[in-house]
Coordinates of C-alpha atoms in Angstrom, one line a residue:
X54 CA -1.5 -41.1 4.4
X55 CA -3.3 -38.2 6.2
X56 CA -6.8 -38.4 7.3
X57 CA -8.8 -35.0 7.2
X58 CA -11.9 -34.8 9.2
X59 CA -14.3 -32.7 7.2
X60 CA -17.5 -30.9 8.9
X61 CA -20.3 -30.0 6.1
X62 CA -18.7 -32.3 3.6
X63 CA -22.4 -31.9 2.0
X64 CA -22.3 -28.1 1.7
X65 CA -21.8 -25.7 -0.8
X66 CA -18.0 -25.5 0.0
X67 CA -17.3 -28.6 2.2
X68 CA -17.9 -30.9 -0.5
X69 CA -15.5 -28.9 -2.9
X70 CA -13.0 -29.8 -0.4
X71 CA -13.4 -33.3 0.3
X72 CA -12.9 -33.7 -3.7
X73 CA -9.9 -31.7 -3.6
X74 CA -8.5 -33.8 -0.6
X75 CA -9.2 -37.2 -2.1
X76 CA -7.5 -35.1 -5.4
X77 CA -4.1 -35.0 -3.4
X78 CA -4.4 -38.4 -1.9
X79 CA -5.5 -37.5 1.8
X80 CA -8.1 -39.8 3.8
X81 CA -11.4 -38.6 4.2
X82 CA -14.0 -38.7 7.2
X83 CA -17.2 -37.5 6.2
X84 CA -18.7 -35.9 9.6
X85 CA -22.8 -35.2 10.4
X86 CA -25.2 -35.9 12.6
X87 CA -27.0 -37.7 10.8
X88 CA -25.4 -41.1 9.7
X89 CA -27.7 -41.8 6.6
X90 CA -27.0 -37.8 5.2
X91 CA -23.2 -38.5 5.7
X92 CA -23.1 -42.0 4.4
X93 CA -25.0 -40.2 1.1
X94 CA -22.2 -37.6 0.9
X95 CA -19.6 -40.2 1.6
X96 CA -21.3 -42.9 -1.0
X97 CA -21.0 -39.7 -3.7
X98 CA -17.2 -39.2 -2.9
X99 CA -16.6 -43.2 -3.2
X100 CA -18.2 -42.9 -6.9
X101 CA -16.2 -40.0 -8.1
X102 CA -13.1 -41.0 -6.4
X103 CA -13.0 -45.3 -6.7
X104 CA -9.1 -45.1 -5.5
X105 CA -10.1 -43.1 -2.3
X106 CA -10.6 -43.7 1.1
X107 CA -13.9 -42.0 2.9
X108 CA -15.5 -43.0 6.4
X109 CA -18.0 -41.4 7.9
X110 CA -18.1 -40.1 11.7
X111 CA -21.5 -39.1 13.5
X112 CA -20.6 -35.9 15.4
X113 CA -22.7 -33.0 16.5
X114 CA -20.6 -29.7 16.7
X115 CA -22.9 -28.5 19.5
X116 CA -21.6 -31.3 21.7
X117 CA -18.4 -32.0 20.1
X118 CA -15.7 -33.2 22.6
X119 CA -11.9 -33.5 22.2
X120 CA -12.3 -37.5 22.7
X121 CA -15.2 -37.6 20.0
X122 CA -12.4 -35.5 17.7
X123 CA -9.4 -38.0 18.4
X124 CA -11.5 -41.2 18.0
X125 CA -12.1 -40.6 14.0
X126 CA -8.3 -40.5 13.5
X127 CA -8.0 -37.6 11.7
X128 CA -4.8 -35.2 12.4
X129 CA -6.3 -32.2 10.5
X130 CA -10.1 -30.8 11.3
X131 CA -11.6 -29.1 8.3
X132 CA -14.8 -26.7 9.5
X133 CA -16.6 -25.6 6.5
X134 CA -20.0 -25.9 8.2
X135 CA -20.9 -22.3 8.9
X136 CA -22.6 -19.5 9.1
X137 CA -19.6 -18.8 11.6
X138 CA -21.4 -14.7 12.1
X139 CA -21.7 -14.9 16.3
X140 CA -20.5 -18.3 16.1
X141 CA -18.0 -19.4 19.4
X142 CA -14.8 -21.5 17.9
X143 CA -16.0 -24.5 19.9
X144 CA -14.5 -26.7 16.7
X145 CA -11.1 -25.3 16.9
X146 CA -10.7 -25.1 21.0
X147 CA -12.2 -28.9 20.7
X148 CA -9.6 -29.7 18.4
X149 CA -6.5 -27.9 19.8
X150 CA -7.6 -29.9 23.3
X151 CA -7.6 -33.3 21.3
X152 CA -3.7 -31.9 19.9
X153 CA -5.1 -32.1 16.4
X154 CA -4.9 -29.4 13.6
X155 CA -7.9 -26.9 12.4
X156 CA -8.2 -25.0 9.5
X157 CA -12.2 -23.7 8.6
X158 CA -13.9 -21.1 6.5
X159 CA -14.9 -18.6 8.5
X160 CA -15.9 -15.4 6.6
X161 CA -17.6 -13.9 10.1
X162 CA -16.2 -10.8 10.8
X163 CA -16.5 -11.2 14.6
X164 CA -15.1 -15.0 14.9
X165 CA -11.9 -14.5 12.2
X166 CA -11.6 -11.2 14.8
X167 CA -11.8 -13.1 18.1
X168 CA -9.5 -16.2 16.8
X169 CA -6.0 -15.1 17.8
X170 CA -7.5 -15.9 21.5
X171 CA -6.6 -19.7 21.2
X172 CA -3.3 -18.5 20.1
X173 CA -1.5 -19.5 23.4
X174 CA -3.0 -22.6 23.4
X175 CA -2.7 -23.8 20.2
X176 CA 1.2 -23.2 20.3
X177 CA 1.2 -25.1 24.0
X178 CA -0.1 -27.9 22.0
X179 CA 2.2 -27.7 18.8
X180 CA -1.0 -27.6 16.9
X181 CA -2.2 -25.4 13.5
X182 CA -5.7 -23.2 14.0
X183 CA -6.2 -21.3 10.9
X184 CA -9.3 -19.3 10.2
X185 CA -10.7 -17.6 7.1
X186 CA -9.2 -20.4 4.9
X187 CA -11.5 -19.2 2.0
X188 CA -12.0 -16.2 -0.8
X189 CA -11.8 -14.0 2.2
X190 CA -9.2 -13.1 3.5
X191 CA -7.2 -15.7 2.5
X192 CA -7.3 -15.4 -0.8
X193 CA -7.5 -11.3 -1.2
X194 CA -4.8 -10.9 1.2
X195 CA -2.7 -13.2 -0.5
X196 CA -3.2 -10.7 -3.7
X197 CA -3.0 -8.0 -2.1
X198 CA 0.4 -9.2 -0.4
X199 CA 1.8 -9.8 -4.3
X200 CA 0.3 -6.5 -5.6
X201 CA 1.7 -4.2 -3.6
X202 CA 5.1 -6.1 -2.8
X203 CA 7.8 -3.5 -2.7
X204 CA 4.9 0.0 -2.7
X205 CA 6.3 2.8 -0.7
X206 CA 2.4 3.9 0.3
X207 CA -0.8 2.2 -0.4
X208 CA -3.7 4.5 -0.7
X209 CA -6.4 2.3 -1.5
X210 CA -7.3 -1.3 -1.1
X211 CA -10.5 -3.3 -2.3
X212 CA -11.6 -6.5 -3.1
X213 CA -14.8 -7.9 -4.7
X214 CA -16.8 -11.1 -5.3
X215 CA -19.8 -12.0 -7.9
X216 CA -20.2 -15.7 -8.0
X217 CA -22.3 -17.1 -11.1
X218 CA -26.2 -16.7 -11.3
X219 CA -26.5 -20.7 -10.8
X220 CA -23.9 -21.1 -8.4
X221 CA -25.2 -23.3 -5.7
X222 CA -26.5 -21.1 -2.8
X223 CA -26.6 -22.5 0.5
X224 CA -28.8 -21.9 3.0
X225 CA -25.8 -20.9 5.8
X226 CA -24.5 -18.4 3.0
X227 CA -27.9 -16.7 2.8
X228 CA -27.9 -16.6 6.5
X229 CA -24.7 -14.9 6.6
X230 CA -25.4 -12.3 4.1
X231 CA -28.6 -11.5 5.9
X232 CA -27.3 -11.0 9.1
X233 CA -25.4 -7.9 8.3
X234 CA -27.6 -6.8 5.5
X235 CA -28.6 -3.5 6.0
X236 CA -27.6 -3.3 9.6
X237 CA -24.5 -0.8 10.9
X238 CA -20.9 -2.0 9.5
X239 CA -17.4 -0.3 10.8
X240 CA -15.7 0.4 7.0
X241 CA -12.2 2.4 7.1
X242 CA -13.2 5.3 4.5
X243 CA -12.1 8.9 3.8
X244 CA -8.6 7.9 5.9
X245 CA -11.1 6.8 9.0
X246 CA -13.3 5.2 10.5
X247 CA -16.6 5.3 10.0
X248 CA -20.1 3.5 9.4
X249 CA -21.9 2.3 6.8
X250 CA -24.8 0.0 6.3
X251 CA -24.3 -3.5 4.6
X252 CA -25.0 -4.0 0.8
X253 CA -25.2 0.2 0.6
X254 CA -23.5 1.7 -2.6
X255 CA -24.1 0.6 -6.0
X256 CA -20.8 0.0 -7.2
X257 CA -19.7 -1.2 -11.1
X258 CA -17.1 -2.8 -11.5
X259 CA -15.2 -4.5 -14.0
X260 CA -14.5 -8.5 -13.8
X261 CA -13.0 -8.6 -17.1
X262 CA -14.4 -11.9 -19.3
X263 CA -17.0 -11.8 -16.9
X264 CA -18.1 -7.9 -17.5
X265 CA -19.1 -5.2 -15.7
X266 CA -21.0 -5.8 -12.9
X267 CA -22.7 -4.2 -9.7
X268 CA -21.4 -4.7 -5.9
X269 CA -22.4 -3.4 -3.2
X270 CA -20.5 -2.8 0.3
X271 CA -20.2 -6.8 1.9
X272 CA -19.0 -7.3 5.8
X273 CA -15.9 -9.7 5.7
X274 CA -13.1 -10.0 7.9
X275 CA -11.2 -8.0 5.5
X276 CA -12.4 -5.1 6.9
X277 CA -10.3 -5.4 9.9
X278 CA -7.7 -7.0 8.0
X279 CA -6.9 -4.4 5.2
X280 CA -6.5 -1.6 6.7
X281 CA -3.9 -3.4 10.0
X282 CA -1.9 -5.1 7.2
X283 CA -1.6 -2.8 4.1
X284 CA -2.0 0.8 6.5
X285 CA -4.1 2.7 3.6
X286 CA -4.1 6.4 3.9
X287 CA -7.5 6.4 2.4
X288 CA -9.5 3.4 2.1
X289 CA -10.4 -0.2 2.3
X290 CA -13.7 -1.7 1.0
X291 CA -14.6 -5.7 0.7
X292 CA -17.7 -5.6 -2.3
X293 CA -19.9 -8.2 -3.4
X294 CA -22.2 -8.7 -6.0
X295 CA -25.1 -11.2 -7.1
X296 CA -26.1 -12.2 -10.3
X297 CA -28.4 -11.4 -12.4
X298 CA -28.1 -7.7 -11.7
X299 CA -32.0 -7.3 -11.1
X300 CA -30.7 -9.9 -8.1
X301 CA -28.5 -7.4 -7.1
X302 CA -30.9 -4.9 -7.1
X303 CA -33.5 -6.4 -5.0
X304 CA -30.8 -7.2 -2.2
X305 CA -29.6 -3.6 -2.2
X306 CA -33.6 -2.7 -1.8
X307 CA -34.2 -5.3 1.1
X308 CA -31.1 -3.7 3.0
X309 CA -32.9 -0.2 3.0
X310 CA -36.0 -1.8 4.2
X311 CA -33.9 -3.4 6.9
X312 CA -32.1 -0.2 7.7
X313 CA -35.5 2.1 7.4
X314 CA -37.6 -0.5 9.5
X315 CA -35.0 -2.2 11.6
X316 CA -36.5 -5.7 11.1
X317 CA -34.4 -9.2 11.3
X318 CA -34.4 -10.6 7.4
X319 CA -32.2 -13.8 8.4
X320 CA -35.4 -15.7 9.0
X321 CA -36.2 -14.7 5.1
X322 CA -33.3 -17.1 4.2
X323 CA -35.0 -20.1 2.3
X324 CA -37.8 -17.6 0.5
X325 CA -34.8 -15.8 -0.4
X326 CA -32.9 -18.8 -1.8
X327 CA -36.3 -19.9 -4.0
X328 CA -36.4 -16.0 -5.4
X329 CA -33.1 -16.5 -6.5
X330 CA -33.2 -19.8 -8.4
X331 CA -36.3 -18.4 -10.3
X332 CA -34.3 -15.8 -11.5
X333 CA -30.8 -16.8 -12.2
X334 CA -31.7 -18.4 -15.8
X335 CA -31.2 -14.7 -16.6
X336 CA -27.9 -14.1 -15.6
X337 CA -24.2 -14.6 -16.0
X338 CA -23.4 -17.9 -14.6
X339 CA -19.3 -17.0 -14.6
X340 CA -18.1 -16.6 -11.1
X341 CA -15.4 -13.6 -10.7
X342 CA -13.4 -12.3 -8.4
X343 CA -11.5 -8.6 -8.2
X344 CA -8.8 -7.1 -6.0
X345 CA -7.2 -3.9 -6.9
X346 CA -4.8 -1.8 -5.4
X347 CA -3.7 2.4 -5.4
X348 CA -0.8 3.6 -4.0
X349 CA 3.8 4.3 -4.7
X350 CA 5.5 1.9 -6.5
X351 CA 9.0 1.3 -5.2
X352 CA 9.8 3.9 -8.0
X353 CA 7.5 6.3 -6.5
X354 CA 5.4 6.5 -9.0
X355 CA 1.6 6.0 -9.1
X356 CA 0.8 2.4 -9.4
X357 CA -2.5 0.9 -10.1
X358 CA -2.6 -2.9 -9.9
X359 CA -5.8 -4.7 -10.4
X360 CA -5.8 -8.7 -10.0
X361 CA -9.1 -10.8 -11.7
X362 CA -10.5 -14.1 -11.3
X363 CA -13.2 -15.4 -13.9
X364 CA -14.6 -19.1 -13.3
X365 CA -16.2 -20.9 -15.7
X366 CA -20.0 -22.0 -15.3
X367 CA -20.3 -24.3 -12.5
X368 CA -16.5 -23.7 -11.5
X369 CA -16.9 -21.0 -9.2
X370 CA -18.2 -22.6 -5.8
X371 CA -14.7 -24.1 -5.7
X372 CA -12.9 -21.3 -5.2
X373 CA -13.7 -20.4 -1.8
X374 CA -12.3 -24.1 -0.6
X375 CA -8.8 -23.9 -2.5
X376 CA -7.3 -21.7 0.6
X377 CA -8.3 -24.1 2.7
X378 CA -7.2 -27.5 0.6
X379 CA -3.6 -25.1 0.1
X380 CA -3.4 -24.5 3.9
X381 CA -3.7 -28.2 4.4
X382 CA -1.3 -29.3 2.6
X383 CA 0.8 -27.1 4.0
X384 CA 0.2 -27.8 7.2
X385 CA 0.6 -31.8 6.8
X386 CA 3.9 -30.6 5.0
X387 CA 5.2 -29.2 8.4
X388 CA 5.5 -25.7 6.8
X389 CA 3.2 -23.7 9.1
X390 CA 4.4 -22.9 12.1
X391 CA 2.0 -23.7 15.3
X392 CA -0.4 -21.4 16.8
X393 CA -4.0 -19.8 16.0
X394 CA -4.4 -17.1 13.7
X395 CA -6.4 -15.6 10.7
X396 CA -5.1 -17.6 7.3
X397 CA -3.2 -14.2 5.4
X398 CA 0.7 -13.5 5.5
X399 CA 0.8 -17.8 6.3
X400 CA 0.7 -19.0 2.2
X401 CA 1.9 -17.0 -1.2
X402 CA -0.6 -16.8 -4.0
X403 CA 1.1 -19.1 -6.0
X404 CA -0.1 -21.8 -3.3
X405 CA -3.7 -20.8 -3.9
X406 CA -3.6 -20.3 -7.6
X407 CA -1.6 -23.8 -8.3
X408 CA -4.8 -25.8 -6.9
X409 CA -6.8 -23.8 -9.5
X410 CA -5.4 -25.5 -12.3
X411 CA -7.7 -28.7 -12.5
X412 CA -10.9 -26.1 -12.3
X413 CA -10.5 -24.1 -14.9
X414 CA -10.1 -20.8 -13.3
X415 CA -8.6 -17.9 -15.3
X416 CA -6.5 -15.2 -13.2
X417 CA -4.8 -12.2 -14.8
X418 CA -3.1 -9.7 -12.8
X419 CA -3.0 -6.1 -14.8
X420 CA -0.2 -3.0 -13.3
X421 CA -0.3 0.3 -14.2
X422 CA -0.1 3.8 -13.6
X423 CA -2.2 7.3 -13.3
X424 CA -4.1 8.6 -16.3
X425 CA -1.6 11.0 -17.7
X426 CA 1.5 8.8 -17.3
X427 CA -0.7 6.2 -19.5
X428 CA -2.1 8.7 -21.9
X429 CA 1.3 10.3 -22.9
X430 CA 3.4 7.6 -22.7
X431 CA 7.9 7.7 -21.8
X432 CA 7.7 11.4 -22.5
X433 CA 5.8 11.7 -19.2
X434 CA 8.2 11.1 -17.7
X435 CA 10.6 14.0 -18.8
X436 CA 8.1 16.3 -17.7
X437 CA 9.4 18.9 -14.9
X438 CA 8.8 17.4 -11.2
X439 CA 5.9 19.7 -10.1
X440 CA 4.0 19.1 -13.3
X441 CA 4.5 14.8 -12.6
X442 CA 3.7 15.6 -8.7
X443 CA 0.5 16.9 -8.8
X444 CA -0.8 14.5 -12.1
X445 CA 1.5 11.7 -10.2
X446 CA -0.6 11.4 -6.7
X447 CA -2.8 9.0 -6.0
X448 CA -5.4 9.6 -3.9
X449 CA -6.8 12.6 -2.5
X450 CA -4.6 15.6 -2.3
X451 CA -4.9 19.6 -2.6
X452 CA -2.9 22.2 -4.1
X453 CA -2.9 25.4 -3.2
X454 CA -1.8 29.6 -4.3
X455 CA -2.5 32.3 -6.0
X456 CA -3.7 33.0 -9.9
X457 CA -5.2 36.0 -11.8
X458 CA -8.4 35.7 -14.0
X459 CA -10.7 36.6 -17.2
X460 CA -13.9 36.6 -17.0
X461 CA -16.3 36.6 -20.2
X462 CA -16.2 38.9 -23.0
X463 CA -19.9 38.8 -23.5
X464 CA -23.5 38.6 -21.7
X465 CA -23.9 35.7 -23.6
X466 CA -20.9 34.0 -23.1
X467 CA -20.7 35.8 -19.2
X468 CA -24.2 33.4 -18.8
X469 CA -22.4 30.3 -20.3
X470 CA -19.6 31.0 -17.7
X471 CA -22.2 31.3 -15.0
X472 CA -24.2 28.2 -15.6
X473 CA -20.5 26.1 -15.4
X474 CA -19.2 28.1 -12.5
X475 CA -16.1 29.8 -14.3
X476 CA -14.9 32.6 -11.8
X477 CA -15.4 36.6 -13.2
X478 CA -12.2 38.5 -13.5
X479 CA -9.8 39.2 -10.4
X480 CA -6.4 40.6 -10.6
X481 CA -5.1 38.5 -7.8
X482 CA -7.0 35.6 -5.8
X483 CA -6.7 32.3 -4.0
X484 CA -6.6 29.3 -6.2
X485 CA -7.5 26.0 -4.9
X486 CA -7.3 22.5 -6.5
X487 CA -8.8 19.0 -4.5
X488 CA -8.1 15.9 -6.8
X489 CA -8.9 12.7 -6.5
X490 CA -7.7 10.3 -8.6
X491 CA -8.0 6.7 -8.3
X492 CA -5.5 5.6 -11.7
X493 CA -9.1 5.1 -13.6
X494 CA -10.3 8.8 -13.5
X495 CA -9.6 12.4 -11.7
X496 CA -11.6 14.5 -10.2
X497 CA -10.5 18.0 -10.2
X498 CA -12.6 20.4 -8.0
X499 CA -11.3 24.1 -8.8
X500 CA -12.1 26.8 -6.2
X501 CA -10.8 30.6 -7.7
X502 CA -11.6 33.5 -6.9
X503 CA -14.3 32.2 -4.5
X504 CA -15.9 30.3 -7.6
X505 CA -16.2 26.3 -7.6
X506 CA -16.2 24.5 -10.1
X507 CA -15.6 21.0 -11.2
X508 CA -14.5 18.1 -14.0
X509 CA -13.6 14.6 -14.1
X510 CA -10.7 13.6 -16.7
X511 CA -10.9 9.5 -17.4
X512 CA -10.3 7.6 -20.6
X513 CA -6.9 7.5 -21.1
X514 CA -5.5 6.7 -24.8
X515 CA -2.5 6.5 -26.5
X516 CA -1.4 9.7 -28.3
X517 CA -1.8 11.7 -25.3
X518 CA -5.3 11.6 -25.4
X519 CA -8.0 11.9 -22.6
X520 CA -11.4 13.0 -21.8
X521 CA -12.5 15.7 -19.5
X522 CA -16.1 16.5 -18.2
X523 CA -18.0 19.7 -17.5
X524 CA -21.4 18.2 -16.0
X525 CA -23.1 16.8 -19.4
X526 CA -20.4 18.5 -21.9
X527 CA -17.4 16.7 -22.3
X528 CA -14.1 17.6 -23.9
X529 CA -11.7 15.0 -25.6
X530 CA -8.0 16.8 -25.2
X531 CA -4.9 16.0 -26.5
X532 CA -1.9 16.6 -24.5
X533 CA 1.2 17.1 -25.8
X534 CA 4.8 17.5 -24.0
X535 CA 6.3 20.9 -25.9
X536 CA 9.9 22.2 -24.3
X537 CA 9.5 21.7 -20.9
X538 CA 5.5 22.3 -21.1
X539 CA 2.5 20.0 -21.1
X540 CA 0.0 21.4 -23.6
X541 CA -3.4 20.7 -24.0
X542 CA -5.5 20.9 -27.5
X543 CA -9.5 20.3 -27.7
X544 CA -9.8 17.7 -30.4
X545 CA -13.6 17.1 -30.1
X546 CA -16.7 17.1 -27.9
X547 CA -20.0 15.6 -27.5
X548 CA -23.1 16.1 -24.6
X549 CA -23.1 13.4 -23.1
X550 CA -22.2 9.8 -25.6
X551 CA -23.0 11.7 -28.2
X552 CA -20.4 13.4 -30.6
X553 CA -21.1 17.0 -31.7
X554 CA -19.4 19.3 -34.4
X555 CA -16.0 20.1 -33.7
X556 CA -16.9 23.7 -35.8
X557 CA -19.7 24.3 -32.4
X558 CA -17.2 23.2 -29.9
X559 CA -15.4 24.8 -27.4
X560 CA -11.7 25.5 -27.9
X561 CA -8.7 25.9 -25.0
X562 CA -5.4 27.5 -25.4
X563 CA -3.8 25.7 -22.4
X564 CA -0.3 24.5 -20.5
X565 CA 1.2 23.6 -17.8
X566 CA 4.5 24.4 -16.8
X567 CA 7.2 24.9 -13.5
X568 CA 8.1 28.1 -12.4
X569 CA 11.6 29.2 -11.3
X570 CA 10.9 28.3 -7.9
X571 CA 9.7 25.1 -8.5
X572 CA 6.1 25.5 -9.0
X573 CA 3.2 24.1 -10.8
X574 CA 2.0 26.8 -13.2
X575 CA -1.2 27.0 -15.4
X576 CA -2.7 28.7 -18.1
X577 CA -6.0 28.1 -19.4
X578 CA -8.0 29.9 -21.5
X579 CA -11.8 28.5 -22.6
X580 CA -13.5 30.1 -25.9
X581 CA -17.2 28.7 -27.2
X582 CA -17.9 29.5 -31.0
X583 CA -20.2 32.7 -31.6
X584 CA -19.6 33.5 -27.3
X585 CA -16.4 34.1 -27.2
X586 CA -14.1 34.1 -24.1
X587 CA -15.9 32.0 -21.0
X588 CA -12.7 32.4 -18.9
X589 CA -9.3 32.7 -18.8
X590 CA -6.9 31.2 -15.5
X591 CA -3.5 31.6 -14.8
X592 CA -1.5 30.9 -11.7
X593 CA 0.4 28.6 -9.5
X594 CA 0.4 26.5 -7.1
X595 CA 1.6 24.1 -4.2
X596 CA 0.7 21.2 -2.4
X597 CA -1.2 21.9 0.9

């Protein structure tokens, strides 16, 4: 029987883990440096576990020693102690020097970074050192890695977290969130690098059973790790959220006040934690987690995949020790090869996912494709190749060439055409098309003739059906495949949610087609009852 040392066997996390070793039949040492706290956590584990062995060891990380390590009699060393932000990996080198195993928790940014350092010396001792054995970037890389299995291109990666409103809340997690709370943090973005401040953006995102819910931007080591593993052209974004979403709120506040005034909040930590127990009677207590994905399927078509975790009320502060229970076993089963490293490319998801089972822990993993290609359906597909390329791309990409234009056939109507940003008439002029589409909605920002203007197209339905938007007018078209065309009908409208006459709407005469030498060709003309003609476009174009 293996023996497991765990460090903060009384946290948050650590305890999750000690249940989950004792689960599997390993020997537990309970370590602290107080005896009476660990014989407490240790006389808890003996009650809910009669069959299991637990010691206790008195041990002070700060002084910790390789002899200290070896004298428990533990071959694997379980750190889930934290916070590990600015923290030296005195644990692991302490362990690796005693020839003993190490697996921890670490979500710091800066130690998962600097780990791969006690690489040489971990594999001179024919030991394991794994680091970031938890929800990240264990877990999301280990989606990720099954998402995108087999993608030609990945534009996009992002993962994001929203653990229940009465999910315990330890103090080390506070600390950790607070140290990079509003202060500089290095996010690949735009197909760069750049800088952003933590919890900025106020994201929405849905969790599935758990709902829609608001994240904001969350230093991880997934920031480094995303973008060196899956090479996104565009992005990579780790996101968390806190519940309830007033919760959320005031976080995303405090970060501005840290940015605006430059002040330390970690000391705020245990005010913090009281704030949030008074208010989390008010919010969701299901735990989710989210990792989607944008990019080329081995088809080369657009995919979409988007991977959910729910956990039921009071399940969710297991989740972040399952990597690390998985790791473990995998370890004591000799199928991890020695040396130090970040925990991601070392297990498959199914090794995370099957220690979910006794927890009940819901995952669903959901693949699909860009808006049109769902809207329309097979017959998408038999579409000509420039018409599928430019609704096809994921991502960011322009199109540009030429096109000729109507203007208005009225003041009225000429004023209508003003306000939107329809171009006047031009007999020959440069037509430009950015999109941006991330398999939820488009963005379509038009330049002709020198005028801009813009729409957003989300909502796909069956039938061919989508919904464009013209600031707070809206347009639900139909589009329908017709001899080598793509055709698109106005079957309603509304300002804003709300549905208006379809007699008062606006009507197109519209299609798409490919031109002899292989171009992408439009035609689009945009009528209002009573105005008449706003505009009329025709053209073609190409991919910059």
């Amino acid at each position: 029987m293996t023996t497991v040392l765990v460090i903060g066997a009384g946290g948050v996390f650590g305890s999750r883990l000690a249940e989950g070793l004792l689960r599997h039949g390993f020997e537990v040492v309970v370590a602290g440096r107080s005896r009476s706290r660990a014989e407490d956590v240790a006389g808890r584990l003996r009650m809910a576990f009669p069959a299991g062995q637990v010691e206790v060891a008195v041990l002070d990380t700060a002084t910790l020693t390789p002899e200290q390590l070896k004298a428990t009699g533990a071959a694997v060393i379980a750190d889930a102690a934290g916070p590990f932000q600015g923290a030296e990996p005195a644990t692991a080198r302490a362990a690796i020097a005693a020839g003993l195993s190490y697996v921890d928790l670490a979500d710091g940014r800066d130690f998962v970074a600097a780990f791969p350092e006690l690489d040489e010396a971990a594999r001179a001792a024919g030991v394991v050192a794994l680091t970031g054995c938890s929800s990240t970037p264990a877990l999301s890389n280990a989606v990720l890695d099954r998402l995108t299995e087999g993608w030609r291109e990945v534009v996009a990666v992002e993962a994001a977290i929203s653990p229940g409103a009465r999910a315990p809340k330890g103090l080390s997690v506070m600390q950790a969130i607070l140290s990079w709370m509003g202060r500089p943090v290095r996010v690949f973005e735009d197909g760069g690098w750049t800088t952003r401040r933590g919890w900025s953006g106020l994201y929405r995102r849905d969790f599935g059973k758990a709902g829609a819910r608001r994240v904001s931007l969350c230093e991880t080591p997934d920031l480094d790790l995303f973008p060196a593993r899956f090479a996104p052209r565009e992005r990579a974004l780790f996101l968390a959220g806190m519940e309830p979403s007033l919760l959320h709120l005031e976080a995303w506040l405090l970060g501005g006040l840290v940015r605006s005034f430059r002040f330390d909040p970690v000391p705020l930590a245990k005010p913090l934690l009281a704030l949030a127990g008074l208010q989390a009677f008010i919010g969701s207590d299901r735990g989710a987690m989210r990792v989607q994905a944008l990019g080329v399927d081995g088809q080369g078509r657009t995919a979409r995949a988007v991977w959910r975790l729910v956990a039921e009320p009071g399940e969710g502060p297991v989740t972040p020790s399952l990597p690390a229970l998985a790791a473990i076993r995998a370890i004591t089963a000799g199928g991890v090869a020695p040396g130090a490293r970040a925990c991601v490319g070392v297990l498959p998801l199914e090794a995370i996912t099957d220690e979910m089972a006794p927890h009940g822990l819901a995952t669903e993993a959901v693949v699909g494709r860009g808006l049109y290609p769902r809207a329309i359906g097979p017959a998408f597909d038999a579409l000509p190749e420039p018409i599928r390329a430019l609704h096809e791309t994921p991502g960011r990409s322009l199109w540009r060439g030429r096109a000729m234009t109507e203007g208005a056939s009225g003041s009225l109507a000429a004023l209508a055409a003003w306000v939107i940003g329809f171009p006047k008439g031009q007999a020959d002029c440069e037509a430009e098309v950015a999109i941006d589409a991330d398999g939820e909605r488009s963005i379509w920002r038009r330049r002709i003739g020198g005028h801009g203007f813009a729409s957003i197209l989300s909502r796909p339905r069956d039938g061919g059906r989508l919904r464009e938007r013209f600031g707070p007018l809206s347009m639900d078209l139909v589009l329908t495949p017709e001899d080598g065309r793509l055709v698109y009908r106005v079957e309603g409208w509304r300002a804003g949610p709300i549905p208006l006459p379809k007699v008062l709407g606006p009507t197109t005469e519209a299609f798409e087609a490919a031109d002899g030498e292989g171009r992408f060709v439009f035609d689009v003309t945009i009528r209002a009852p009573l105005l008449g003609r706003l505009v009329r476009y025709r053209g073609w174009l190409r991919r910059a």
